[in-house]
Amino acid sequence: MNKSSLLNNRMIQYAHKDLDDVYYDLGTSPNGLSIEQIEVMQKTYGENSIGSKSDTILFRLRRAFINPFTIILFVLAMVSLVTDFFLPSNFSKNITTAIIISVMILISGTIRLIQEMKSKNASDRLDRLINTSIHVKREGVIINVPAEKLVVGDYIYLSAGDFIPADIRLTSTSDLFVSQAAITGESAILEKNSDKHDYTEQMAFSQYKNLTYMGATVISGKGEGIVLAVGKDTLYGNFVKPNAQASTSFEKGANSIAWVMIRFMAILIPVVFVVTGITKGNWLESFLFSLSIAVGLTPEMLPMVITTCLANGSIQMSKKQTIIRDINAMQAFGSMDVLCMDKTGTLTNDSILLEYYIDVLGNESNTVLDLAYLNSLYHSGIKNPIDEAILRCETMPEKQAYYKSLAEQYLKLDEIPFDYNRKYVSTLVTDNFGKHFLIMKGDIDQVYSKCSFVEYQGNLLPITEDGRNSIAAVIDEMLEDGMKVIAVARKELDLNNVTVLDESDMILLGYLVFFNAPKKSAAQSITKLKNLQVKPKILTGDHAQIALSICRRVGIESDQILTGSNLNNLSDLELRQTVEQTNVFAELTPSQKVRVLTALQENGHTVGFLGDGMNDIPAMCEADVSISVDTAVDAAKDIADVILLQKDLNVLEEGILEGRKTFANMQKYIKVTASSNFGNIFSIVCASAFLPFLPMTAIQILILNLLYDTLCIVLPWDQVDEEDISSPREWSGKRLGKFMRFFGPISSIFDIITFLFLYFILCPSLSGGLLFTQLTDPVTKLQYISLFQTGWFLESMWTQVLIIHMLRTKKIPFLQSKASTPVQLITVFGIILISGLTFTRVAGLLGLMMLPAWYFLFLLAIVISYMLLTTAAKHFYIKKYHELI
């Protein structure tokens, strides 16, 4: 589809009309809409919303209730409803299983939805973090309103740094330059104006200079305009489908775990169906029992436990100066093994100091400072630390009057704003005598490439072939010391406005030298990241020598460095190899930062990007987890998954640790529960092949899982061993199947021992000394079956609950590593409660009954033996696979 065809018809129509006609057609004026008109416009054209993830309740509902785990449970619930309620006779109808599973889905989704809303509210309270507002004139009064309250016909004001909140026909501009990277994916900066367009067929949307679109960003200048389209009618609204979101690493991991469970079901269910069908002769009963096997294999509380882990982790991180805007990002935060960041403000202080202003040979030059001051003073783009440092020169002793007079002598005519590809800014000024001067400042190499002459002590000299060597002789030592150096150039022009074509044959005047000291905590923070096995990589637009100097001071390996110009010469395959050995990338454009991130991801890394500026936004969009700070530009904060309330890597380290704790506790539940369930189901399959009755009923299997999973809800508050959070962990199902196959059969060994004890010793001793096949009395047979099922029910529960302590840690449980107090208490409480259940009337409803006290001595011996064998097997597993949880 041609992108121009996505433009709202009003946009195309009014781009070619005079402003008076636009005002007339929309019933508005430069004084804005009236209150009555606003309501009419909103009803006619809709609200300014495209259903983005941050403000749509439907999106949050979908994410809370629809995921691979809940889908599996929902399918099981529906099949249970059909087989247990609709197919059986009225006497045997049972809707319990379907109700219990449905309640689990509802509780899990509700917990997640509540936490999602809490997380959103927490970030909403920091208005600057995610709320965009705009200046609007209504009824002749300029007011500040939230962007979502805009309507077609509103008269709005734009300035540098603003997100453009709707599709707009410009009515007035002053050096207005915008970035449409969010729409086009290109980092080029475009100049806009308010001139009427002549009619042109098949005009691309980017060619309309008097239109600007939702999602674009004002880089510099000012503008005014009329809102022509809002919400889904905008160009951006056509590109972004409501609730569309790329599959995150969390969702991919969840999907892989769900598929492991599905594969186990696909194998076990047919086996159980065939075995029980042949041995019992009742195929309908066999089908219902095989269904209960599927239910028993599935950790029904998995969505709830995962959600609780994520929610608890998010709450804990908020206490550590970190706001999680998307709780799914918790997993990526903990799994991150590469952190990319710009050095400015992260390793160095936000503010920098102007140290020297020198001519081309290194002598102090007030002329260089004066021209740089004028350039920064009239730069209408987003203010940056360099401009702020230059403008602070007016606060020098006895200089206030001088710089005030200088500003009065030179007036601004035009400018070409800073561009991250050009790396310099040009300002056209005029003095009191009518002379026009183009002043350029920026990156040394880029400014030098535009110069044909140098000026020294009033003399104008042509640049010779070894001119770059002369520059190096003056500034290289300063660059090696970590100072930032920019060049200043000028030339006289007889023009009132300028284009990039005029930026040539400039006269190089000299340099400004700045010092940006590393933060005192930077070196310590880098060491902590390395200890967490998170590799820091610097992606900066700064000069290579500056980046190297800073990295050496803070302890980042910088034996190899890759500059933007060298990066362009590498193929994608070569870049994938280079990024593994390189930690410092300098002189990069925003698009080059994205290339580096993509190469790291293709190599299998989970990559985080910490950014706070406009040039960081493309890379933040590409990263697995995007991190920003509360002092960042609004655009960066708006797309960030994680927001740090302090611009300090120590805060980041605490967040990573909390993310890993969350991840470890999720893995405990998933691995331990899945392997334990698999062992129980495998035992039931074995028993079903030999027993003349079902070893457990479907409702008993479901209740067993429900009780166990309910106890596991406390796992998010468990302690985590230091070695389990010392390195990033992968969130996927790759190792789950291996864990299940290894530890599941161990529990089956003791299940089978229990099965033999129950069938040949306990049950006969309480049934007249006869085996089941020797019994003739139906009542005694039922008692025999109930005794057997109760004994196995208790053994399964005891082993499942206690095995958590065995497999939650690589160390010796209870001695070298203790579970948290809540986990210990819930373990004891759970065993007492569930064992006590068999002594109540409720037991009869579940087909259970009271067992003699001496059985519990046997049960204790079995459980201790199981725990000892599991501990021994655990050490073998760790030795072989170098991991546990």
XYZ file of N, CA and C in Angstrom, residues 411-486:
228
model
N 21.442 39.871 15.806
C 20.092 39.321 15.819
C 20.027 38.099 14.904
N 19.204 37.158 15.275
C 19.072 35.920 14.505
C 18.210 36.134 13.268
N 18.660 35.548 12.142
C 17.877 35.555 10.906
C 17.329 34.158 10.583
N 18.165 33.143 10.744
C 17.760 31.793 10.347
C 18.698 30.786 11.009
N 18.354 29.510 10.902
C 19.244 28.481 11.427
C 18.990 27.154 10.724
N 19.981 26.299 10.753
C 19.830 24.893 10.376
C 20.182 24.106 11.635
N 19.215 23.415 12.223
C 19.428 22.845 13.562
C 20.409 21.682 13.566
N 20.767 21.299 14.763
C 21.659 20.159 14.954
C 21.019 18.903 14.391
N 21.796 18.114 13.712
C 21.349 16.857 13.122
C 22.329 15.779 13.557
N 21.823 14.642 14.009
C 22.710 13.597 14.517
C 23.534 12.942 13.422
N 23.179 13.190 12.186
C 24.018 12.707 11.095
C 25.071 13.751 10.719
N 24.654 15.026 10.660
C 25.605 16.104 10.338
C 26.511 16.428 11.519
N 25.953 16.383 12.726
C 26.692 16.599 13.979
C 27.166 18.041 14.149
N 26.443 18.982 13.603
C 26.759 20.392 13.861
C 25.494 21.207 13.652
N 25.530 22.468 14.120
C 24.397 23.376 13.992
C 24.909 24.692 13.409
N 24.113 25.299 12.541
C 24.490 26.570 11.905
C 23.430 27.626 12.199
N 23.899 28.822 12.539
C 22.992 29.937 12.849
C 23.399 31.148 12.013
N 22.417 31.773 11.377
C 22.660 32.977 10.583
C 22.250 34.187 11.413
N 23.197 35.131 11.627
C 22.912 36.337 12.410
C 23.293 37.570 11.596
N 22.750 38.703 12.029
C 23.099 39.982 11.409
C 23.515 40.963 12.487
N 24.530 41.818 12.188
C 24.984 42.783 13.193
C 24.336 44.142 12.938
N 24.694 45.129 13.738
C 24.079 46.456 13.632
C 24.407 47.163 12.323
N 25.426 46.675 11.612
C 25.818 47.300 10.352
C 25.219 46.588 9.143
N 24.370 45.598 9.409
C 23.703 44.902 8.312
C 24.492 43.756 7.723
N 25.638 43.419 8.301
C 26.409 42.281 7.807
C 25.813 40.982 8.354
N 25.790 39.968 7.475
C 25.235 38.671 7.854
C 26.359 37.649 8.002
N 26.301 36.887 9.122
C 27.338 35.884 9.382
C 26.682 34.535 9.665
N 27.227 33.511 9.018
C 26.801 32.146 9.316
C 27.804 31.564 10.313
N 27.312 31.184 11.501
C 28.167 30.639 12.559
C 27.871 29.147 12.697
N 28.914 28.349 12.622
C 28.775 26.886 12.700
C 29.600 26.367 13.879
N 29.002 25.459 14.631
C 29.761 24.784 15.685
C 29.322 23.330 15.754
N 30.281 22.448 16.103
C 29.937 21.037 16.205
C 31.152 20.141 16.130
N 30.928 18.903 15.707
C 31.974 17.894 15.637
C 33.174 18.398 14.823
N 34.369 18.140 15.332
C 35.584 18.678 14.706
C 35.697 18.239 13.248
N 35.610 16.939 12.997
C 35.802 16.444 11.643
C 34.708 16.938 10.698
N 33.488 16.984 11.187
C 32.392 17.415 10.315
C 32.499 18.908 9.986
N 32.809 19.718 10.989
C 32.964 21.154 10.732
C 34.174 21.396 9.826
N 35.263 20.691 10.105
C 36.478 20.850 9.301
C 36.208 20.519 7.829
N 35.353 19.499 7.594
C 35.060 19.113 6.213
C 34.325 20.203 5.452
N 33.740 21.172 6.171
C 33.014 22.266 5.521
C 33.879 23.522 5.391
N 35.104 23.469 5.887
C 35.979 24.652 5.901
C 37.004 24.613 4.765
N 37.239 25.794 4.197
C 38.287 25.945 3.184
C 39.414 26.845 3.667
N 39.159 27.553 4.788
C 40.152 28.501 5.298
C 40.236 28.398 6.815
N 41.364 28.910 7.343
C 41.505 29.102 8.778
C 41.838 30.569 9.027
N 41.442 31.049 10.209
C 41.749 32.432 10.566
C 42.637 32.427 11.799
N 43.763 33.171 11.728
C 44.667 33.260 12.875
C 45.154 34.701 12.990
N 44.817 35.319 14.150
C 45.207 36.705 14.429
C 44.824 37.636 13.279
N 43.603 37.473 12.811
C 43.065 38.354 11.772
C 43.474 37.996 10.365
N 44.366 37.034 10.189
C 44.831 36.628 8.857
C 44.041 35.412 8.370
N 43.650 35.449 7.102
C 42.884 34.374 6.485
C 43.824 33.524 5.647
N 43.903 32.220 5.967
C 44.842 31.332 5.286
C 44.097 30.126 4.728
N 44.448 29.692 3.509
C 43.803 28.497 2.955
C 44.246 27.243 3.700
N 43.340 26.281 3.784
C 43.668 25.015 4.449
C 44.509 24.161 3.514
N 45.643 23.695 4.003
C 46.551 22.882 3.202
C 46.232 21.402 3.394
N 46.935 20.555 2.654
C 46.666 19.120 2.697
C 46.943 18.532 4.073
N 47.911 19.095 4.790
C 48.221 18.577 6.130
C 47.486 19.348 7.225
N 46.387 20.004 6.821
C 45.624 20.789 7.796
C 45.075 19.948 8.934
N 44.622 18.718 8.633
C 44.077 17.862 9.699
C 45.168 17.485 10.691
N 46.380 17.339 10.229
C 47.486 17.047 11.148
C 47.743 18.218 12.086
N 47.540 19.435 11.572
C 47.726 20.618 12.419
C 46.681 20.655 13.521
N 45.460 20.261 13.175
C 44.396 20.192 14.187
C 44.754 19.160 15.246
N 45.210 17.988 14.791
C 45.561 16.916 15.716
C 46.642 17.351 16.695
N 47.605 18.140 16.202
C 48.694 18.591 17.066
C 48.178 19.447 18.205
N 47.080 20.168 17.972
C 46.537 21.074 18.990
C 45.607 20.350 19.958
N 44.764 19.432 19.454
C 43.665 18.916 20.280
C 43.803 17.467 20.712
N 44.685 16.683 20.086
C 44.730 15.250 20.398
C 45.033 14.981 21.861
N 45.942 15.742 22.446
C 46.288 15.524 23.845
C 45.096 15.796 24.754
N 44.290 16.796 24.405
C 43.097 17.094 25.198
C 42.069 15.973 25.054
N 41.921 15.439 23.833
C 40.988 14.339 23.628
C 41.410 13.105 24.413
N 42.690 12.820 24.431
C 43.189 11.662 25.170
C 42.967 11.815 26.664
N 42.904 13.053 27.145
C 42.632 13.313 28.565
C 41.145 13.258 28.880
N 40.321 12.911 27.881
C 38.881 12.777 28.117
C 38.096 14.065 27.967
N 38.724 15.092 27.417
C 38.011 16.346 27.207
C 37.243 16.301 25.891
N 36.140 16.986 25.869
C 35.339 17.076 24.646
C 35.707 18.372 23.933
N 35.981 18.259 22.629
C 36.398 19.421 21.851
C 35.454 19.576 20.666
N 34.950 20.781 20.456
C 34.144 21.062 19.270
C 34.774 22.235 18.526
